[in-house]
Short mmCIF file of C-alpha atoms in Angstrom, two decimals:
data_model
loop_
_atom_site.label_atom_id
_atom_site.label_comp_id
_atom_site.label_asym_id
_atom_site.label_seq_id
_atom_site.Cartn_x
_atom_site.Cartn_y
_atom_site.Cartn_z
CA CYS C 535 -14.08 -27.14 11.58
CA LEU C 536 -11.95 -24.94 13.12
CA SER C 537 -8.89 -25.74 10.51
CA LYS C 538 -11.18 -25.33 7.74
CA SER C 539 -12.52 -22.17 8.22
CA VAL C 540 -9.02 -20.82 9.24
CA LEU C 541 -7.55 -22.27 6.09
CA CYS C 542 -10.38 -20.59 4.09
CA PHE C 543 -9.50 -17.25 5.40
CA SER C 544 -5.96 -17.33 4.35
CA VAL C 545 -6.81 -18.45 0.98
CA SER C 546 -8.95 -15.77 0.65
CA LEU C 547 -6.15 -13.24 2.24
CA LEU C 548 -3.54 -14.78 -0.27
CA TYR C 549 -5.65 -14.63 -3.09
CA CYS C 550 -6.32 -10.22 -2.55
CA SER C 551 -2.66 -9.51 -2.03
CA PHE C 552 -1.78 -11.48 -5.40
CA PHE C 553 -4.43 -9.33 -7.13
CA LEU C 554 -3.75 -6.47 -5.28
CA ALA C 555 -0.16 -6.48 -6.26
CA GLY C 556 -0.92 -7.18 -9.76
CA PHE C 557 -3.27 -4.69 -10.28
CA CYS C 558 -0.90 -1.89 -8.71
CA SER C 559 2.49 -3.33 -10.35
CA ALA C 560 0.47 -2.63 -13.55
CA VAL C 561 -0.80 1.16 -13.15
CA CYS C 562 0.65 4.36 -12.60
CA VAL C 563 -0.59 6.24 -9.91
CA GLU C 564 0.31 9.86 -9.38
CA VAL C 565 0.72 10.05 -5.50
CA PRO C 566 1.03 13.67 -3.96
CA SER C 567 4.06 14.19 -1.99
CA GLU C 568 4.11 14.49 1.74
CA THR C 569 4.09 17.82 2.99
CA GLU C 570 6.12 17.68 6.06
CA ALA C 571 9.68 17.02 6.90
CA VAL C 572 12.20 16.63 10.25
CA GLN C 573 15.01 18.89 10.77
CA GLY C 574 18.16 16.84 10.18
CA THR C 575 16.73 14.40 8.14
CA HIS C 576 16.12 13.42 4.08
CA MET C 577 12.94 14.76 2.48
CA LYS C 578 11.94 12.87 -0.97
CA LEU C 579 9.80 15.48 -2.76
CA LEU C 580 7.41 13.13 -4.92
CA CYS C 581 6.87 13.79 -8.55
CA ILE C 582 4.94 11.63 -10.47
CA SER C 583 3.77 12.11 -14.08
CA CYS C 584 2.10 9.17 -15.78
CA MET C 585 2.60 8.23 -19.32
CA LYS C 586 0.09 5.67 -21.01
CA ARG C 587 2.32 3.18 -22.97
CA GLU C 588 2.18 4.00 -26.37
CA GLU C 589 3.82 7.43 -25.07
CA VAL C 590 6.89 5.98 -23.62
CA THR C 591 9.07 7.13 -26.60
CA ALA C 592 9.61 10.82 -25.50
CA SER C 593 12.51 13.02 -24.44
CA THR C 594 11.62 14.39 -21.15
CA VAL C 595 12.89 17.76 -19.44
CA VAL C 596 12.05 18.38 -15.59
CA GLU C 597 12.82 21.54 -13.32
CA TRP C 598 12.64 21.99 -9.91
CA PHE C 599 12.27 25.01 -8.14
CA TYR C 600 11.97 26.49 -4.92
CA ARG C 601 10.14 29.81 -3.36
CA PRO C 602 10.67 31.02 -0.11
CA GLU C 603 7.56 32.37 1.77
CA GLY C 604 7.27 36.00 0.26
CA GLY C 605 10.07 35.37 -2.64
CA LYS C 606 10.42 34.45 -5.88
CA ASP C 607 10.86 31.10 -7.87
CA GLU C 608 14.69 30.22 -8.01
CA PRO C 609 15.69 27.43 -9.84
CA ILE C 610 17.83 24.55 -7.50
CA TYR C 611 17.63 21.27 -9.94
CA GLU C 612 17.45 20.17 -13.65
CA TYR C 613 17.21 17.11 -15.54
CA ARG C 614 17.89 17.15 -19.25
CA LYS C 615 19.28 13.54 -20.14
CA THR C 616 21.74 14.43 -17.44
CA ASN C 617 21.69 15.89 -14.46
CA HIS C 618 22.18 19.46 -12.85
CA GLU C 619 22.26 21.23 -9.61
CA PHE C 620 22.24 25.20 -9.93
CA PRO C 621 23.92 27.10 -6.94
CA SER C 622 21.57 27.79 -4.45
CA ARG C 623 20.82 26.84 -0.75
CA PHE C 624 20.71 23.21 -1.30
CA SER C 625 24.31 23.11 -3.01
CA GLY C 626 25.17 19.38 -2.52
CA ARG C 627 21.84 18.26 -1.02
CA LEU C 628 19.81 17.75 -3.78
CA GLN C 629 19.85 13.98 -4.77
CA TRP C 630 18.34 12.51 -8.09
CA ASN C 631 15.59 9.75 -7.24
CA GLY C 632 13.54 9.50 -10.57
CA SER C 633 13.19 6.22 -12.87
CA LYS C 634 14.40 4.61 -15.63
CA ASP C 635 10.78 5.66 -17.88
CA MET C 636 11.00 8.88 -16.17
CA GLN C 637 7.39 8.90 -14.53
CA ASP C 638 9.12 9.39 -11.45
CA VAL C 639 11.12 12.28 -11.83
CA SER C 640 11.48 13.03 -7.44
CA ILE C 641 14.36 14.47 -6.01
CA THR C 642 15.42 14.24 -2.71
CA VAL C 643 16.87 17.23 0.24
CA LEU C 644 19.67 15.66 2.32
CA ASN C 645 19.80 17.02 6.00
CA VAL C 646 16.81 19.18 5.57
CA THR C 647 17.03 22.22 7.75
CA LEU C 648 13.84 24.59 9.05
CA ASN C 649 14.87 27.40 6.56
CA ASP C 650 14.13 24.77 3.85
CA SER C 651 10.30 25.33 4.72
CA GLY C 652 8.40 26.78 1.09
CA ILE C 653 6.97 26.19 -2.01
CA TYR C 654 8.43 23.59 -4.51
CA THR C 655 7.63 23.09 -8.17
CA CYS C 656 7.88 20.30 -10.45
CA ASN C 657 7.75 21.07 -13.84
CA ILE C 658 7.41 18.16 -16.47
CA THR C 659 7.89 18.98 -20.04
CA ARG C 660 7.76 15.94 -22.83
CA GLU C 661 8.54 15.68 -26.58
CA PHE C 662 6.64 12.40 -27.94
CA GLU C 663 8.49 10.93 -30.47
CA PHE C 664 5.50 9.93 -33.14
CA GLU C 665 6.19 9.58 -36.74
CA ILE C 666 3.98 12.45 -38.09
CA HIS C 667 4.65 15.17 -35.78
CA ARG C 668 6.61 15.72 -32.07
CA PRO C 669 3.94 17.25 -30.15
CA VAL C 670 4.84 18.79 -26.47
CA PHE C 671 2.96 18.38 -23.04
CA THR C 672 3.61 20.10 -19.98
CA SER C 673 2.60 19.97 -16.27
CA SER C 674 3.66 20.90 -13.11
CA ARG C 675 3.40 19.60 -9.17
CA LEU C 676 3.70 22.11 -5.98
CA ILE C 677 4.66 20.82 -2.69
CA HIS C 678 4.24 22.98 0.11
CA LEU C 679 7.18 21.76 2.32
CA THR C 680 6.65 22.57 6.41
CA VAL C 681 10.26 21.68 7.84
CA VAL C 682 9.62 20.99 11.91
CA GLU C 683 11.90 20.19 15.03
CA GLU C 684 10.54 17.26 16.14
CA ALA C 685 8.48 14.83 14.48
CA GLY C 686 4.60 14.87 15.57
CA GLU C 687 2.64 12.30 16.17
CA ASP C 688 1.07 11.23 12.67
CA PHE C 689 -2.57 10.85 13.09
CA THR C 690 -2.52 8.49 10.20
CA SER C 691 -0.34 5.96 11.63
CA VAL C 692 -2.52 6.14 14.75
CA ILE C 693 -5.55 5.47 13.09
CA SER C 694 -4.18 2.60 11.11
CA GLU C 695 -2.97 1.18 14.78
CA ILE C 696 -6.69 1.68 16.06
CA MET C 697 -7.80 -0.30 12.75
CA MET C 698 -5.16 -2.85 13.01
CA TYR C 699 -6.04 -3.69 16.75
CA ILE C 700 -9.62 -3.67 16.22
CA LEU C 701 -9.32 -6.34 13.59
CA LEU C 702 -6.86 -8.08 15.86
CA VAL C 703 -9.75 -8.35 18.48
CA PHE C 704 -12.40 -9.13 15.98
CA LEU C 705 -10.55 -12.18 14.26
CA THR C 706 -9.81 -13.36 17.87
CA LEU C 707 -13.49 -13.13 18.64
CA TRP C 708 -14.02 -14.92 15.43
CA LEU C 709 -11.68 -17.90 16.23
CA LEU C 710 -13.19 -18.10 19.67
CA ILE C 711 -16.71 -18.40 18.41
CA GLU C 712 -15.84 -21.02 15.82
CA MET C 713 -13.58 -22.91 18.70
CA VAL C 714 -16.92 -22.80 20.90
CA TYR C 715 -19.36 -23.78 18.25
CA CYS C 716 -17.12 -26.75 16.72
CA TYR C 717 -16.81 -27.60 20.51
CA ARG C 718 -20.52 -27.91 20.86
CA LYS C 719 -21.03 -29.63 17.80
CA VAL C 720 -18.68 -32.65 18.68
CA SER C 721 -19.95 -32.26 22.17
CA LYS C 722 -23.76 -33.02 21.13
CA ALA C 723 -22.39 -35.87 18.72
CA GLU C 724 -20.70 -37.52 21.55
CA GLU C 725 -23.76 -37.05 23.67
CA ALA C 726 -25.87 -38.69 20.94
CA ALA C 727 -23.39 -41.92 20.58
CA GLN C 728 -23.55 -42.46 24.11
CA GLU C 729 -27.40 -42.42 24.48
CA ASN C 730 -27.23 -44.92 21.83
CA ALA C 731 -25.05 -47.04 22.99
CA THR C 732 -26.41 -46.98 26.94
CA ASP C 733 -30.02 -47.29 25.22
CA TYR C 734 -28.25 -50.30 23.31
CA LEU C 735 -26.90 -52.12 26.65
CA ALA C 736 -30.55 -51.51 28.40
CA ILE C 737 -32.25 -53.79 26.31
CA PRO C 738 -32.62 -57.51 27.04
CA SER C 739 -30.55 -60.28 25.84
CA GLU C 740 -33.71 -61.77 24.39
CA ASN C 741 -34.96 -58.26 22.48
CA LYS C 742 -31.21 -58.12 21.32
CA GLU C 743 -31.90 -61.48 19.46
CA ASN C 744 -35.04 -60.42 18.20
CA CYS C 745 -33.63 -57.24 17.07
CA ALA C 746 -30.67 -59.54 15.15
CA VAL C 747 -31.38 -59.46 11.43
CA PRO C 748 -31.86 -62.79 10.08
CA VAL C 749 -29.59 -64.57 7.51
CA GLU C 750 -31.41 -65.60 4.36
CA GLU C 751 -29.67 -68.94 2.48
#
Protein backbone atom coordinates (compact mmCIF):
# COMPACT_ATOMS: atom_id res chain seq x y z
CA CYS A 1 0.00 0.00 0.00
CA LEU A 2 2.79 2.40 0.97
CA SER A 3 5.01 1.53 -1.97
CA LYS A 4 2.10 2.01 -4.36
CA SER A 5 1.35 5.47 -3.00
CA VAL A 6 5.02 6.50 -3.13
CA LEU A 7 5.26 5.20 -6.69
CA CYS A 8 2.21 7.19 -7.77
CA PHE A 9 3.60 10.34 -6.16
CA SER A 10 6.99 9.86 -7.85
CA VAL A 11 5.38 9.29 -11.25
CA SER A 12 3.32 12.47 -10.81
CA LEU A 13 6.39 14.53 -9.97
CA LEU A 14 8.28 13.05 -12.93
CA TYR A 15 5.41 13.83 -15.30
CA CYS A 16 5.16 17.42 -14.09
CA SER A 17 8.91 17.90 -14.44
CA PHE A 18 8.93 16.67 -18.04
CA PHE A 19 5.86 18.77 -18.86
CA LEU A 20 7.28 21.96 -17.39
CA ALA A 21 10.67 21.39 -18.94
CA GLY A 22 9.14 20.93 -22.37
CA PHE A 23 6.94 23.97 -21.96
CA CYS A 24 9.73 26.25 -20.75
CA SER A 25 12.18 25.18 -23.42
CA ALA A 26 9.73 26.09 -26.20
CA VAL A 27 8.93 29.59 -24.94
CA CYS A 28 11.09 32.71 -24.74
CA VAL A 29 10.42 34.48 -21.45
CA GLU A 30 11.46 38.11 -20.92
CA VAL A 31 12.78 37.75 -17.38
CA PRO A 32 13.74 41.00 -15.61
CA SER A 33 17.32 41.44 -14.50
CA GLU A 34 18.48 41.42 -10.90
CA THR A 35 18.94 44.89 -9.45
CA GLU A 36 21.46 44.31 -6.65
CA ALA A 37 25.10 43.30 -6.89
CA VAL A 38 27.83 42.68 -4.32
CA GLN A 39 31.11 44.54 -4.56
CA GLY A 40 33.89 42.45 -6.12
CA THR A 41 31.58 39.94 -7.82
CA HIS A 42 30.44 39.55 -11.43
CA MET A 43 27.01 40.95 -12.28
CA LYS A 44 25.01 39.83 -15.32
CA LEU A 45 22.76 42.60 -16.67
CA LEU A 46 19.94 40.54 -18.13
CA CYS A 47 18.32 41.89 -21.29
CA ILE A 48 15.98 39.56 -23.22
CA SER A 49 13.91 40.60 -26.22
CA CYS A 50 11.82 37.72 -27.58
CA MET A 51 11.05 37.20 -31.26
CA LYS A 52 8.49 34.98 -32.95
CA ARG A 53 9.72 32.02 -34.96
CA GLU A 54 8.85 33.67 -38.28
CA GLU A 55 10.79 36.79 -37.23
CA VAL A 56 14.10 35.12 -36.45
CA THR A 57 15.65 36.28 -39.75
CA ALA A 58 16.66 39.79 -38.74
CA SER A 59 19.71 41.95 -38.22
CA THR A 60 20.03 43.11 -34.62
CA VAL A 61 21.89 46.05 -33.14
CA VAL A 62 22.33 46.25 -29.37
CA GLU A 63 23.43 49.36 -27.49
CA TRP A 64 24.19 49.53 -23.78
CA PHE A 65 24.26 52.82 -21.88
CA TYR A 66 25.13 53.73 -18.30
CA ARG A 67 23.85 56.74 -16.35
CA PRO A 68 25.22 57.54 -12.89
CA GLU A 69 23.01 59.22 -10.32
CA GLY A 70 22.43 62.81 -11.46
CA GLY A 71 24.42 62.24 -14.66
CA LYS A 72 23.76 61.60 -18.35
CA ASP A 73 23.66 58.44 -20.45
CA GLU A 74 27.03 57.37 -21.80
CA PRO A 75 27.59 54.47 -24.23
CA ILE A 76 29.53 51.59 -22.75
CA TYR A 77 28.93 48.63 -25.10
CA GLU A 78 27.61 47.90 -28.59
CA TYR A 79 26.88 44.83 -30.68
CA ARG A 80 26.64 45.45 -34.43
CA LYS A 81 27.64 42.13 -36.04
CA THR A 82 30.73 42.39 -33.85
CA ASN A 83 31.29 43.39 -30.22
CA HIS A 84 32.57 46.85 -29.39
CA GLU A 85 33.38 48.25 -25.95
CA PHE A 86 33.48 52.03 -25.57
CA PRO A 87 36.14 53.72 -23.42
CA SER A 88 34.54 54.26 -20.01
CA ARG A 89 34.88 53.38 -16.34
CA PHE A 90 33.97 49.81 -17.40
CA SER A 91 36.87 49.40 -19.85
CA GLY A 92 38.10 45.80 -19.71
CA ARG A 93 35.29 44.79 -17.35
CA LEU A 94 32.43 44.12 -19.79
CA GLN A 95 31.70 40.69 -21.25
CA TRP A 96 29.12 39.74 -23.89
CA ASN A 97 26.63 37.10 -22.75
CA GLY A 98 24.14 37.19 -25.62
CA SER A 99 22.69 34.14 -27.36
CA LYS A 100 23.18 33.12 -30.99
CA ASP A 101 19.58 33.90 -31.92
CA MET A 102 20.00 37.41 -30.45
CA GLN A 103 16.99 37.08 -28.18
CA ASP A 104 19.24 37.27 -25.14
CA VAL A 105 21.52 40.34 -25.48
CA SER A 106 22.86 40.45 -21.93
CA ILE A 107 26.27 41.65 -20.78
CA THR A 108 28.25 40.95 -17.60
CA VAL A 109 30.09 43.52 -15.52
CA LEU A 110 33.25 41.98 -14.03
CA ASN A 111 34.54 42.93 -10.59
CA VAL A 112 31.67 45.23 -9.71
CA THR A 113 32.56 48.34 -7.67
CA LEU A 114 30.43 50.65 -5.57
CA ASN A 115 30.76 53.30 -8.29
CA ASP A 116 28.94 51.00 -10.74
CA SER A 117 25.57 51.78 -9.16
CA GLY A 118 23.24 53.57 -11.53
CA ILE A 119 20.82 53.05 -14.41
CA TYR A 120 21.74 50.77 -17.30
CA THR A 121 19.81 50.98 -20.57
CA CYS A 122 19.65 48.19 -23.14
CA ASN A 123 18.44 49.36 -26.57
CA ILE A 124 17.57 46.72 -29.19
CA THR A 125 17.00 47.62 -32.84
CA ARG A 126 15.87 44.89 -35.24
CA GLU A 127 15.54 45.11 -39.01
CA PHE A 128 13.49 42.18 -40.22
CA GLU A 129 14.27 40.69 -43.61
CA PHE A 130 10.93 40.13 -45.32
CA GLU A 131 10.52 39.78 -49.08
CA ILE A 132 8.42 42.91 -49.59
CA HIS A 133 9.73 45.31 -46.96
CA ARG A 134 12.27 45.55 -44.13
CA PRO A 135 10.48 46.93 -41.05
CA VAL A 136 12.52 48.20 -38.10
CA PHE A 137 11.44 47.73 -34.48
CA THR A 138 13.10 49.07 -31.35
CA SER A 139 12.77 48.25 -27.67
CA SER A 140 14.49 49.28 -24.44
CA ARG A 141 15.14 47.77 -21.02
CA LEU A 142 16.09 49.77 -17.92
CA ILE A 143 18.03 48.22 -15.03
CA HIS A 144 18.39 50.19 -11.79
CA LEU A 145 21.49 48.60 -10.27
CA THR A 146 22.55 49.04 -6.66
CA VAL A 147 25.97 47.79 -5.54
CA VAL A 148 26.40 46.86 -1.85
CA GLU A 149 29.51 45.99 0.14
CA GLU A 150 28.20 42.71 1.55
CA ALA A 151 25.47 40.32 0.50
CA GLY A 152 22.32 40.69 2.52
CA GLU A 153 19.86 37.95 3.32
CA ASP A 154 17.68 37.40 0.29
CA PHE A 155 14.02 37.43 1.27
CA THR A 156 13.07 35.25 -1.71
CA SER A 157 15.60 32.56 -0.78
CA VAL A 158 14.37 32.60 2.83
CA ILE A 159 10.78 32.08 1.69
CA SER A 160 11.93 29.28 -0.64
CA GLU A 161 13.72 27.51 2.21
CA ILE A 162 10.70 27.84 4.49
CA MET A 163 8.41 26.42 1.79
CA MET A 164 10.85 23.56 1.21
CA TYR A 165 10.86 22.64 4.92
CA ILE A 166 7.07 22.87 5.06
CA LEU A 167 6.82 20.57 2.05
CA LEU A 168 9.24 18.08 3.62
CA VAL A 169 7.25 18.07 6.88
CA PHE A 170 4.00 17.61 4.98
CA LEU A 171 5.38 14.71 2.93
CA THR A 172 6.81 13.09 6.06
CA LEU A 173 3.45 13.31 7.87
CA TRP A 174 1.66 12.03 4.80
CA LEU A 175 3.98 9.01 4.61
CA LEU A 176 3.52 8.31 8.32
CA ILE A 177 -0.27 8.45 7.94
CA GLU A 178 -0.06 6.04 5.00
CA MET A 179 2.13 3.66 7.00
CA VAL A 180 -0.24 3.73 10.00
CA TYR A 181 -3.24 3.19 7.72
CA CYS A 182 -1.61 0.25 5.98
CA TYR A 183 -0.42 -1.24 9.28
CA ARG A 184 -3.91 -1.09 10.76
CA LYS A 185 -5.41 -2.60 7.64
CA VAL A 186 -2.95 -5.50 7.71
CA SER A 187 -3.47 -5.97 11.47
CA LYS A 188 -7.26 -6.15 11.06
CA ALA A 189 -6.86 -8.70 8.29
CA GLU A 190 -4.58 -10.83 10.48
CA GLU A 191 -6.97 -10.55 13.45
CA ALA A 192 -9.89 -11.62 11.27
CA ALA A 193 -7.88 -14.61 10.00
CA GLN A 194 -6.93 -15.62 13.54
CA GLU A 195 -10.56 -15.35 14.73
CA ASN A 196 -11.71 -17.55 11.88
CA ALA A 197 -9.03 -20.10 12.70
CA THR A 198 -9.95 -20.04 16.43
CA ASP A 199 -13.65 -20.49 15.67
CA TYR A 200 -12.84 -23.40 13.40
CA LEU A 201 -10.70 -25.12 16.05
CA ALA A 202 -13.44 -24.64 18.66
CA ILE A 203 -15.94 -26.67 16.60
CA PRO A 204 -16.29 -30.31 17.84
CA SER A 205 -14.92 -33.06 15.63
CA GLU A 206 -18.36 -34.45 14.74
CA ASN A 207 -19.51 -30.99 13.64
CA LYS A 208 -16.40 -30.61 11.52
CA GLU A 209 -17.29 -33.89 9.76
CA ASN A 210 -20.85 -32.65 9.22
CA CYS A 211 -19.47 -29.38 7.81
CA ALA A 212 -17.51 -31.28 5.23
CA VAL A 213 -18.96 -31.12 1.77
CA PRO A 214 -20.11 -34.57 0.57
CA VAL A 215 -18.47 -35.83 -2.55
CA GLU A 216 -20.89 -36.70 -5.29
CA GLU A 217 -20.06 -39.68 -7.47
